[in-house]
Structures are given as C-alpha cells and as structure tokens.
Tab-separated table of C-alpha atoms in Angstrom:
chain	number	residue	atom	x	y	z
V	772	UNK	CA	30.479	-3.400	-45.166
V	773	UNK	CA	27.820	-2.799	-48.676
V	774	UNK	CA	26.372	-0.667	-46.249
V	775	UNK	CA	29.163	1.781	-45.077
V	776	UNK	CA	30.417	1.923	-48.281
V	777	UNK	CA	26.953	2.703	-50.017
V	778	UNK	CA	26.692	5.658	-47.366
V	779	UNK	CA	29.657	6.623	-48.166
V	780	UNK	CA	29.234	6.819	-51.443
V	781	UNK	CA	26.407	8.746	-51.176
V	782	UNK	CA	27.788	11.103	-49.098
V	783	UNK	CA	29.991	12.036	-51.996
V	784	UNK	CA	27.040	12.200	-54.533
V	785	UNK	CA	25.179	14.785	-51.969
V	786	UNK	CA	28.428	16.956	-52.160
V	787	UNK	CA	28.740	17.259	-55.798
V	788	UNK	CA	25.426	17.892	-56.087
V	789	UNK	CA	25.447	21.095	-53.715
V	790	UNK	CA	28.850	22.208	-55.368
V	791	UNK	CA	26.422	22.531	-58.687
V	792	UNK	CA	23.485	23.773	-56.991
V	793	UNK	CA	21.560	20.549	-58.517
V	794	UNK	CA	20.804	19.715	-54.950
V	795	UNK	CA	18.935	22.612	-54.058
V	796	UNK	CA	17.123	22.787	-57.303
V	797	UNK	CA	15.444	19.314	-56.839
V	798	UNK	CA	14.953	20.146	-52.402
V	799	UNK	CA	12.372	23.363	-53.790
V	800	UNK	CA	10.255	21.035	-55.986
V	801	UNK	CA	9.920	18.063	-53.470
V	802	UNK	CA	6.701	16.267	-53.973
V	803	UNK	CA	3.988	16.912	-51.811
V	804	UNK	CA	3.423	14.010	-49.193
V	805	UNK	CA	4.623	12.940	-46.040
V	806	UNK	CA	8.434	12.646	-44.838
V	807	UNK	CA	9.367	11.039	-41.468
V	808	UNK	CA	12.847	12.175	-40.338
V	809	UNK	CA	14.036	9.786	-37.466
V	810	UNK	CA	16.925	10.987	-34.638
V	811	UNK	CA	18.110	8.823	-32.300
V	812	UNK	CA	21.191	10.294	-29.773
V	813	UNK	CA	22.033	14.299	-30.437
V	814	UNK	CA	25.876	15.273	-29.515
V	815	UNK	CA	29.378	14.946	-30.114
V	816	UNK	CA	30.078	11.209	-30.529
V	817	UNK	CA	33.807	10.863	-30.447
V	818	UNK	CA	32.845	11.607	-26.622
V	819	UNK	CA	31.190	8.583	-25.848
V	820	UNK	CA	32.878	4.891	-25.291
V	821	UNK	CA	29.458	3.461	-26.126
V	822	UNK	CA	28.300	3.256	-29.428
V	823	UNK	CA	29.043	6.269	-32.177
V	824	UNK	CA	27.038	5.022	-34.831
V	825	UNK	CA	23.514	5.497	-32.832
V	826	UNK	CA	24.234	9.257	-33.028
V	827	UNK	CA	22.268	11.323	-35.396
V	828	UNK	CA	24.047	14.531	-35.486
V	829	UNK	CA	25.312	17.222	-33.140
V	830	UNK	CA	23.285	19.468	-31.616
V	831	UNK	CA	24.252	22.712	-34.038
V	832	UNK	CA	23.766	20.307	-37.292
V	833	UNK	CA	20.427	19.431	-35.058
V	834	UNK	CA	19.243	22.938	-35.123
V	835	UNK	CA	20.250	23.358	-38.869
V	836	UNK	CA	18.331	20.805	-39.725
V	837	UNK	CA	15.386	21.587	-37.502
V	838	UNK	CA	15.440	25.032	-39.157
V	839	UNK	CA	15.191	23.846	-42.341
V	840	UNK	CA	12.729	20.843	-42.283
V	841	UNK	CA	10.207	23.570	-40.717
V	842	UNK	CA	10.645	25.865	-43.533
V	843	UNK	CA	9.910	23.374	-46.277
V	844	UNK	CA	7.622	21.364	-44.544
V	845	UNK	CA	4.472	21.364	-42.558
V	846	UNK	CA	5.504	19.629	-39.499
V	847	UNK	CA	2.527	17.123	-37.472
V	848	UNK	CA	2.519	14.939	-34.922
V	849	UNK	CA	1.087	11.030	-35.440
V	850	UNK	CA	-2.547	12.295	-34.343
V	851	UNK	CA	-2.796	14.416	-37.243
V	852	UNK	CA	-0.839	12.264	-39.653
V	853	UNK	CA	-3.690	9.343	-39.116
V	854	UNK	CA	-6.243	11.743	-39.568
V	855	UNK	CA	-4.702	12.631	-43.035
V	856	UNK	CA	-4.203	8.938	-43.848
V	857	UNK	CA	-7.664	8.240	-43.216
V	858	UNK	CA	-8.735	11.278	-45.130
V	859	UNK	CA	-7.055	10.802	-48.222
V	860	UNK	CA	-5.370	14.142	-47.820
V	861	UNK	CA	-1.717	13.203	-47.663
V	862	UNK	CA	-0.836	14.829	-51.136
V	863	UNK	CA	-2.579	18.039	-49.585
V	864	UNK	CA	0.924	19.298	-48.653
V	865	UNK	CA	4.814	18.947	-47.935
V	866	UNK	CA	3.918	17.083	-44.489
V	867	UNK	CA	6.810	16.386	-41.885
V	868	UNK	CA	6.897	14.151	-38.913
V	869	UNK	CA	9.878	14.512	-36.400
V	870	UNK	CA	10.659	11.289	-34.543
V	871	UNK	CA	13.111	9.962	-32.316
V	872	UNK	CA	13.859	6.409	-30.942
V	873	UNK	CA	15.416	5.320	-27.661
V	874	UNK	CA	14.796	7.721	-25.299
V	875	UNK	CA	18.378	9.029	-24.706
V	876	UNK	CA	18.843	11.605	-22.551
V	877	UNK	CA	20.547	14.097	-24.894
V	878	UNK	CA	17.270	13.825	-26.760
V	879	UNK	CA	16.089	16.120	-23.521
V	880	UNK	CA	19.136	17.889	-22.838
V	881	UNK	CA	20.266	18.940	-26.217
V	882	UNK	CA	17.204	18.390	-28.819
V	883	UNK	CA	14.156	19.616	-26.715
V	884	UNK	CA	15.271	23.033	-25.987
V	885	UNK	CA	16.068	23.407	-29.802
V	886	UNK	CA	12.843	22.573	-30.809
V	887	UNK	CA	10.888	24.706	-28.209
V	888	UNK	CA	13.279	27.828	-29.532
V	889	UNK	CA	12.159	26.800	-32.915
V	890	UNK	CA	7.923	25.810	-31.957
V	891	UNK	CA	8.483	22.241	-33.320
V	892	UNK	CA	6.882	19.246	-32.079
V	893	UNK	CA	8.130	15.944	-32.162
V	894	UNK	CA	7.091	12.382	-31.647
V	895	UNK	CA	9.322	10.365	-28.634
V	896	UNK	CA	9.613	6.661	-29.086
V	897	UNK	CA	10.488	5.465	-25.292
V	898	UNK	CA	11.775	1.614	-24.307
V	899	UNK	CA	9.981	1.164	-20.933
V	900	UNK	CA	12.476	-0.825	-19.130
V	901	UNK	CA	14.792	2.106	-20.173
V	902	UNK	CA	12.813	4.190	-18.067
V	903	UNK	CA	12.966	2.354	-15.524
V	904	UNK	CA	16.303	2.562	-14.391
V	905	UNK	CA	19.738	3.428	-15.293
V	906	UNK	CA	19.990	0.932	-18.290
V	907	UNK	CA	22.892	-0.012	-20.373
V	908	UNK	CA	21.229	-0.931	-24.042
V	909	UNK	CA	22.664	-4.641	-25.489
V	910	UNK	CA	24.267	-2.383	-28.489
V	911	UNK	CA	25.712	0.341	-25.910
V	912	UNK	CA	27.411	-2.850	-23.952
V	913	UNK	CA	28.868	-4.588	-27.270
V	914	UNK	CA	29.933	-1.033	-28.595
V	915	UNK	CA	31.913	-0.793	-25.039
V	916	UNK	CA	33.500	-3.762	-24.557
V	917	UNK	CA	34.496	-4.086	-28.439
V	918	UNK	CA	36.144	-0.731	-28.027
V	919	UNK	CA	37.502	-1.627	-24.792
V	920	UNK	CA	39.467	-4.154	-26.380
V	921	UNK	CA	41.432	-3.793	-29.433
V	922	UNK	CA	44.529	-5.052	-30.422
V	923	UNK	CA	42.311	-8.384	-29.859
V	924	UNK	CA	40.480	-10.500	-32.142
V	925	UNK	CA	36.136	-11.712	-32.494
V	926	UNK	CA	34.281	-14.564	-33.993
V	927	UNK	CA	30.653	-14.165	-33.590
V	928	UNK	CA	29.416	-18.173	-32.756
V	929	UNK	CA	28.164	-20.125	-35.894
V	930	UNK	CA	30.029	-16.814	-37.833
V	931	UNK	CA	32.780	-17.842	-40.576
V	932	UNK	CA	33.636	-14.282	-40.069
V	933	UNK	CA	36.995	-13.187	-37.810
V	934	UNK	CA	37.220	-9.461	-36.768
V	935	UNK	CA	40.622	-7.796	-35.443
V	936	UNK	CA	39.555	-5.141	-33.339
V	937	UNK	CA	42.001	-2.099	-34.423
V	938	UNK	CA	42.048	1.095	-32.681
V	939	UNK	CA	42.038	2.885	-35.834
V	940	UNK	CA	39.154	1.258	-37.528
V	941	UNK	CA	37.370	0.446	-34.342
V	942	UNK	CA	33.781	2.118	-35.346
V	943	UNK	CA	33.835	0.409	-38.519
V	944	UNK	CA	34.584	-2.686	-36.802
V	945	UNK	CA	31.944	-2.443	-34.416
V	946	UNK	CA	29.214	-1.105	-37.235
V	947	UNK	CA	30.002	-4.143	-39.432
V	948	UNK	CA	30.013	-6.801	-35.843
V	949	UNK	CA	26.467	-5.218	-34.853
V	950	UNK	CA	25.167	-5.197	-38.395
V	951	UNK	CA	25.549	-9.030	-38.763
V	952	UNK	CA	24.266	-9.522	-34.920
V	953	UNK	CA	21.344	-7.579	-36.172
V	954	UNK	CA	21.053	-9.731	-39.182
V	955	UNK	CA	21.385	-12.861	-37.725
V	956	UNK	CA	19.126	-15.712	-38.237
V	957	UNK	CA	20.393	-17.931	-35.416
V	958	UNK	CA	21.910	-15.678	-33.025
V	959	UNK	CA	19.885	-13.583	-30.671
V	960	UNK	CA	21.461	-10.061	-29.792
V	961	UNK	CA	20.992	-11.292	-25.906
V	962	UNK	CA	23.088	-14.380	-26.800
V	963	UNK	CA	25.835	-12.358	-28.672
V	964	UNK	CA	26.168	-9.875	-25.890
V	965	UNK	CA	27.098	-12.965	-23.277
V	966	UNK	CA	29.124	-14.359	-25.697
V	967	UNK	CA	31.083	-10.993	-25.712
V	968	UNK	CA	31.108	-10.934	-22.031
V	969	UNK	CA	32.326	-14.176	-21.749
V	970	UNK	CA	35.694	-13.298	-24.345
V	971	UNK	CA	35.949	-9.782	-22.771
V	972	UNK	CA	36.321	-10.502	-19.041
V	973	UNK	CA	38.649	-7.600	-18.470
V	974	UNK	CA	36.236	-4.809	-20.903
V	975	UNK	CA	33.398	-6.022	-18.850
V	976	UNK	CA	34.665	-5.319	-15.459
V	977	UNK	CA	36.008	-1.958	-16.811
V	978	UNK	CA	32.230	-1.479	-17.633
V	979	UNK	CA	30.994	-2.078	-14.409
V	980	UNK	CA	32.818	0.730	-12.997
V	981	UNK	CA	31.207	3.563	-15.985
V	982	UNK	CA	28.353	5.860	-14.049
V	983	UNK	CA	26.620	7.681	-16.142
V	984	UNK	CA	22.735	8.194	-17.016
V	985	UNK	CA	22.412	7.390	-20.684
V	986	UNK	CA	18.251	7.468	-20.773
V	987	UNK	CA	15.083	9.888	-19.812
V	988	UNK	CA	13.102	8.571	-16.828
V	989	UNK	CA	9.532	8.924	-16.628
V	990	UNK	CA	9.586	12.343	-15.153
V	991	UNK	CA	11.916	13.020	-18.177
V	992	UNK	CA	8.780	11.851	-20.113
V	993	UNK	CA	6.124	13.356	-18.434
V	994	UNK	CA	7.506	16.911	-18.767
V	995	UNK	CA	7.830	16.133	-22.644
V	996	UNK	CA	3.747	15.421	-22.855
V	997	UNK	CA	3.308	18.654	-20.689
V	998	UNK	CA	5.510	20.607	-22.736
V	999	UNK	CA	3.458	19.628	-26.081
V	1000	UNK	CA	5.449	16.907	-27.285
V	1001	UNK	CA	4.032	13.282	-28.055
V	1002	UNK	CA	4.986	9.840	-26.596
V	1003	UNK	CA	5.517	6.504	-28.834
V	1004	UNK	CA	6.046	3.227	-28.340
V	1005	UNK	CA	9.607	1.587	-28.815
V	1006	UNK	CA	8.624	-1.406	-26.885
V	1007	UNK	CA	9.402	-2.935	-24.067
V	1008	UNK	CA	13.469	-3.929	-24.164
V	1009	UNK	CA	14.072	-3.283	-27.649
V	1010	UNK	CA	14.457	-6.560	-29.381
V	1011	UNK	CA	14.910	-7.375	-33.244
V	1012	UNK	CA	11.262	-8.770	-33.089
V	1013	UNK	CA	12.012	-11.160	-36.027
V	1014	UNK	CA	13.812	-12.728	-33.687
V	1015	UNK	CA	10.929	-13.521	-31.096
V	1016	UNK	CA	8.933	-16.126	-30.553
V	1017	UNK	CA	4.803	-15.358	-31.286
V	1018	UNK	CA	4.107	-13.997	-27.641
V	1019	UNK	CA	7.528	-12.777	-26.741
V	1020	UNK	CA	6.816	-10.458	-29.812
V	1021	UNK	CA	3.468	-9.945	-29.205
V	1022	UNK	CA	3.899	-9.047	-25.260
V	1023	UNK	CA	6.693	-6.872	-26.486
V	1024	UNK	CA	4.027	-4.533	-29.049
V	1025	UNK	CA	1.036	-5.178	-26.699
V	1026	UNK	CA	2.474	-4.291	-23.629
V	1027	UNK	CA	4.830	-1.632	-23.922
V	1028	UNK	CA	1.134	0.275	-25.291
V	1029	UNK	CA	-0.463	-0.108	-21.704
V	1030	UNK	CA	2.287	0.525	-19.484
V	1031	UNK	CA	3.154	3.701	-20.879
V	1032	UNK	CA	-0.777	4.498	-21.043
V	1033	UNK	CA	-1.153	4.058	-17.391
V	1034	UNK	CA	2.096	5.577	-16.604
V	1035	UNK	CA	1.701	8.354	-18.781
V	1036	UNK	CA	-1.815	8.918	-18.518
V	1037	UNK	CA	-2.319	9.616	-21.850
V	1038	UNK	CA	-3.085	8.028	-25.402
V	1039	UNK	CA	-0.060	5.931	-27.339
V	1040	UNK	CA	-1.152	6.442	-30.721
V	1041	UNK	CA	1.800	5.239	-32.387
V	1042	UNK	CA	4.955	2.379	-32.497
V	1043	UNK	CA	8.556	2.603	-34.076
V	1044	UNK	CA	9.405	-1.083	-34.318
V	1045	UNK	CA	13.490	-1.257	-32.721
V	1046	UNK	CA	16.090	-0.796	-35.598
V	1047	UNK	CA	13.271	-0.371	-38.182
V	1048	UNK	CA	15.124	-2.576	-40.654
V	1049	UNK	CA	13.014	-4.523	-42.897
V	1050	UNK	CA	14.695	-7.563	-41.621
V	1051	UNK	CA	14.109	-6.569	-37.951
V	1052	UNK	CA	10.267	-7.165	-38.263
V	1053	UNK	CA	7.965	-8.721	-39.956
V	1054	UNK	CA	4.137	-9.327	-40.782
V	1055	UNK	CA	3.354	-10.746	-36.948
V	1056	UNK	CA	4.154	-7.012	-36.005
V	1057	UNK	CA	1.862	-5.495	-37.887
V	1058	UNK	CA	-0.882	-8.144	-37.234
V	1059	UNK	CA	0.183	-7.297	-33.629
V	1060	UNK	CA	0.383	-3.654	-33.653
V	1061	UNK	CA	-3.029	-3.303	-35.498
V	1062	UNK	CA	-4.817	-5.450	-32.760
V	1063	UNK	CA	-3.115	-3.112	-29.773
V	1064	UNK	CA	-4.966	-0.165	-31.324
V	1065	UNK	CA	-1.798	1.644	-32.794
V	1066	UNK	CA	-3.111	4.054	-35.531
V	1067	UNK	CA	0.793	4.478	-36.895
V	1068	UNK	CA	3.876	2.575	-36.975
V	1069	UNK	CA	7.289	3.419	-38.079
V	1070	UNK	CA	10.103	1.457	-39.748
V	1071	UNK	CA	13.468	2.891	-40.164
V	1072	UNK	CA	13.531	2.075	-44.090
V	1073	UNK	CA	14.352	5.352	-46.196
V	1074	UNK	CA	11.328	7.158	-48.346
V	1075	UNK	CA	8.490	9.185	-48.208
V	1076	UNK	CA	4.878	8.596	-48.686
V	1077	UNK	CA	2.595	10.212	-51.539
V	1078	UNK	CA	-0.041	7.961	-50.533
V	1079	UNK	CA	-0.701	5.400	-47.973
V	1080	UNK	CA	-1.196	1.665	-48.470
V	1081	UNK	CA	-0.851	0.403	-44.565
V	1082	UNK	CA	-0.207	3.485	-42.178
V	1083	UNK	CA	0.992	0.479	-39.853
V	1084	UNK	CA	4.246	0.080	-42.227
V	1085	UNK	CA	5.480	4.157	-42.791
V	1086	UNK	CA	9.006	4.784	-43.535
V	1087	UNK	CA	11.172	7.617	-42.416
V	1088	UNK	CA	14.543	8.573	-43.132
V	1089	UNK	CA	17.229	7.894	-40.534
V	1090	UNK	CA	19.372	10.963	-40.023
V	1091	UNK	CA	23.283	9.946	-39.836
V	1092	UNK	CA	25.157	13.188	-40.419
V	1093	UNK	CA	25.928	16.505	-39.735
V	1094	UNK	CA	25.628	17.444	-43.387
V	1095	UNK	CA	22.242	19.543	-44.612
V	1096	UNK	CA	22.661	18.469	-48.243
V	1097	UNK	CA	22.991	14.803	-47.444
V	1098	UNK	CA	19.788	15.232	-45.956
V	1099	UNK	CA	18.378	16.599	-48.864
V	1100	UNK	CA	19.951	14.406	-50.957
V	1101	UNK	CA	18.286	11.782	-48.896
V	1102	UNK	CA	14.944	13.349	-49.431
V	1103	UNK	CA	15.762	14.083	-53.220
V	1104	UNK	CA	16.469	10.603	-54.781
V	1105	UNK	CA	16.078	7.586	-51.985
C-alpha cells in the first residue's frame, strides 16, 4: 500500500511541477551520466484480464517518450555502456540505455516498429522458457484468477493479512497481494500460485479455456538481433532469486547465458535480474553473474549513474505511466 500511495503522490508532485514550468527547467540541466529507462508490456491495459500493473505505457505515450529520451540523451546499447564504464567516460555525456524485461509480445508488435521509425536501439531481456512455448507467467496466472474472482475473499498462508477481492478496487488489490508474494520471506511465488489454484477452482478452469500468445518466440528474437537490436538475459523462469537455493539461483544466471548464446548465436553481454527489487536479489547474484561473464546487470531500483562502482548492480528507472513529466520528474529528483 506505502508503495501505491508514494506513486501516487508523486504523480501529483510531477503535475504541479509542469503547471509551473519547474519541471522542465530542472529536465534541460540533467546531469551528465547514464540513465536506464526500463519497459516491460506496451498497450492499453484495461484490455487485458492478466495483470495491469506490468504495463509500462501505451504505445502513443511509448512514442512520446521515445521521442523525447532521444532528444536529450545519447542513447547506447550494453556493449557500449561497458566500454564507457571501463573507460571512465560515463560523465562524458547525457547517456541513455533503453531496456525491456519479459519478452512480451507487444514489445514486438507495438514498441519495435516505434523505435525503428524513430532509429533507436534497445536492449531485450528474454525468459527462455518463455520462448519456448505459449507460457502463462506465475504473476499473469495470480493477476487472472484474483480478477476472476471478486466478490470473494484471500489469505496468503502464514499471512495475518485478509484481502476482499472488490471489483472496483481489484488492481489495487492484486498490486498490494503480489507485492507481499514478492516480498515474502517464507513463501515462494510457485507456492502462492498453487495455493491460489487450490481456493480458485472455478477462476482456474475459466483460465484454461484463455488462448492467446502473451510472449516473443525465438524467431520473434532472432529478427530483433537482425534488425539491430540487442538480446539480455532475464533468466531462465523468472524467479525472485532471493528466494533460491545456491544452485537453483546460480543455474538460473548461468544458464539462461548459454542457452540463449547457442540459440541466438550471438554474445549475451548483459542480465536484468526478475523484478529488479533490491529485495528480489542479492550478493550470490552478482557473485554469480560476474563468474558467467556478464559485463552489465540491471536492477529495477530508480536512479542514474554519474559514476560506476559495480557495473554488475546499475539501476534504471521503471516506466509506469503514460505521463512525460512524471518521467521527468522521475529523472529530476529520484
């Protein structure tokens, strides 16, 4: 709930702040350094039954944005932002990495063709078993059968917490259910999907009917390399790797690396560990990402960088609205 309400909040701060101008004042004199901007799906959300709160933006606030990042920024890709790093050069310039996690679909069908129109490359973080086949992500499922089922009540197990599952409120709902799944110390998200299975009998089976292709395949990703974008890891099934054992996390960093290598034919130069959250990994995936040969990995953590202590712990911010001056307010004072 601190969360949603601290967006929220400054969501209102952004819009004051463009009313006076103030916003645009402090967007011309950004520091020089390096911003990440992460996307994840690209669309109209009230469309989907799965889960609204993994959508960025839609595709015109996409193409806004897209617009705008490339004329205030120098955008690279993760080859060129190691070669900075390792150079001392990041306070050379007003550097921009474009990023996006999952693999959806819509990040083909809606987000590519924007930035070819606009010459912008961007950085693809794929989930191999996504690729794989038409896959139904653990946050996708819970988002469904959550929706699927209002009017009803949830208790997460070893949670003091009871939700009612409102039609009106239903997003929140969700966002505040997933955010303590993700948070959990005791729960895996695997274990709180069956548990939601297991109470939602009726939303599941309604589920199992839904056809629809939510994820690129590896064509998908093939014709992204040839068209000049760059491929990143996102793992293998998108865990919370805090969560992990040693080599479940390990086998999860290590492998993901080499399949899409010798799927891919090409070089993985970078990670973005799944959810990003500074609870959601820890120092086992850096030790683990450094010794697959990763040159960058992403959180999901808001800032920038002016310099560069471990180019194996970057943040970026997280796009979450269609608004232009929340993302520079973002940018501004995060």
């Amino acid at each position: 709930m601190i969360n949603i309400m601290s967006f929220q909040l400054r969501k209102v701060f952004s819009r004051l702040l463009a009313v006076t101008g103030t916003i645009n004042y402090f967007w011309n004199k950004l520091p020089n350094g390096v911003y990440a901007f992460n996307y994840h799906r690209i669309g109209d959300k009230n469309k989907t039954p799965y889960d609204r709160a993994i959508f960025s933006c839609t595709k015109h606030a996409f193409e806004q944005q897209i617009t705008l990042i490339k004329q205030h920024f120098t955008i690279i890709n993760t080859i060129e932002l190691a070669e900075l790093i390792e150079q001392n050069k990041v306070q050379d310039g007003r550097f921009a990495v474009i990023t996006f996690d999952d693999g959806y679909l819509d990040n083909y069908t809606e987000a590519l063709p924007i930035l070819n129109k606009h010459q912008v490359k961007a950085v693809f973080y794929l989930t191999t078993s996504f690729l794989n086949a038409d896959q139904l992500t653990w946050w996708d499922e819970i988002a469904y059968l959550l929706r699927k089922s209002h009017g009803k009540e949830y208790q997460l197990p070893n949670s003091t917490l009871k939700h009612t599952l409102e039609k009106e409120n239903i997003d929140q709902t969700i966002r505040i259910i997933m955010t303590e799944i993700k948070q959990s110390k005791t729960l895996s998200v695997l274990a709180a999907l069956e548990d939601i299975r297991k109470v939602f009998p009726l939303a599941k089976n309604e589920l199992l009917a839904e056809n629809s292709q939510l994820f690129m395949d590896w064509e998908h990703a093939k014709k992204l390399l040839r068209q000049g974008m760059e491929i990143g890891s996102h793992t293998l099934t998108h865990p919370i790797l805090s969560q992990l054992d040693n080599e479940q996390h390990r086998t999860e960093i290590v492998d993901s690396k080499d399949i899409l290598e010798e799927r891919l034919k090409c070089t993985i130069n970078s990670i973005a560990y799944p959810v990003g959250r500074y609870y959601c990994y820890n120092e086992n995936s850096i030790e683990y990402t450094a010794s697959a040969g990763y040159k960058i990995g992403f959180n999901n953590e808001p800032g920038f960088h002016r310099s560069v202590s471990n180019s194996l712990d970057l943040n970026r911010f997280c796009v979450a609205s269609d608004d232009i001056n929340y993302l520079k307010y973002e940018c501004c004072f995060t």
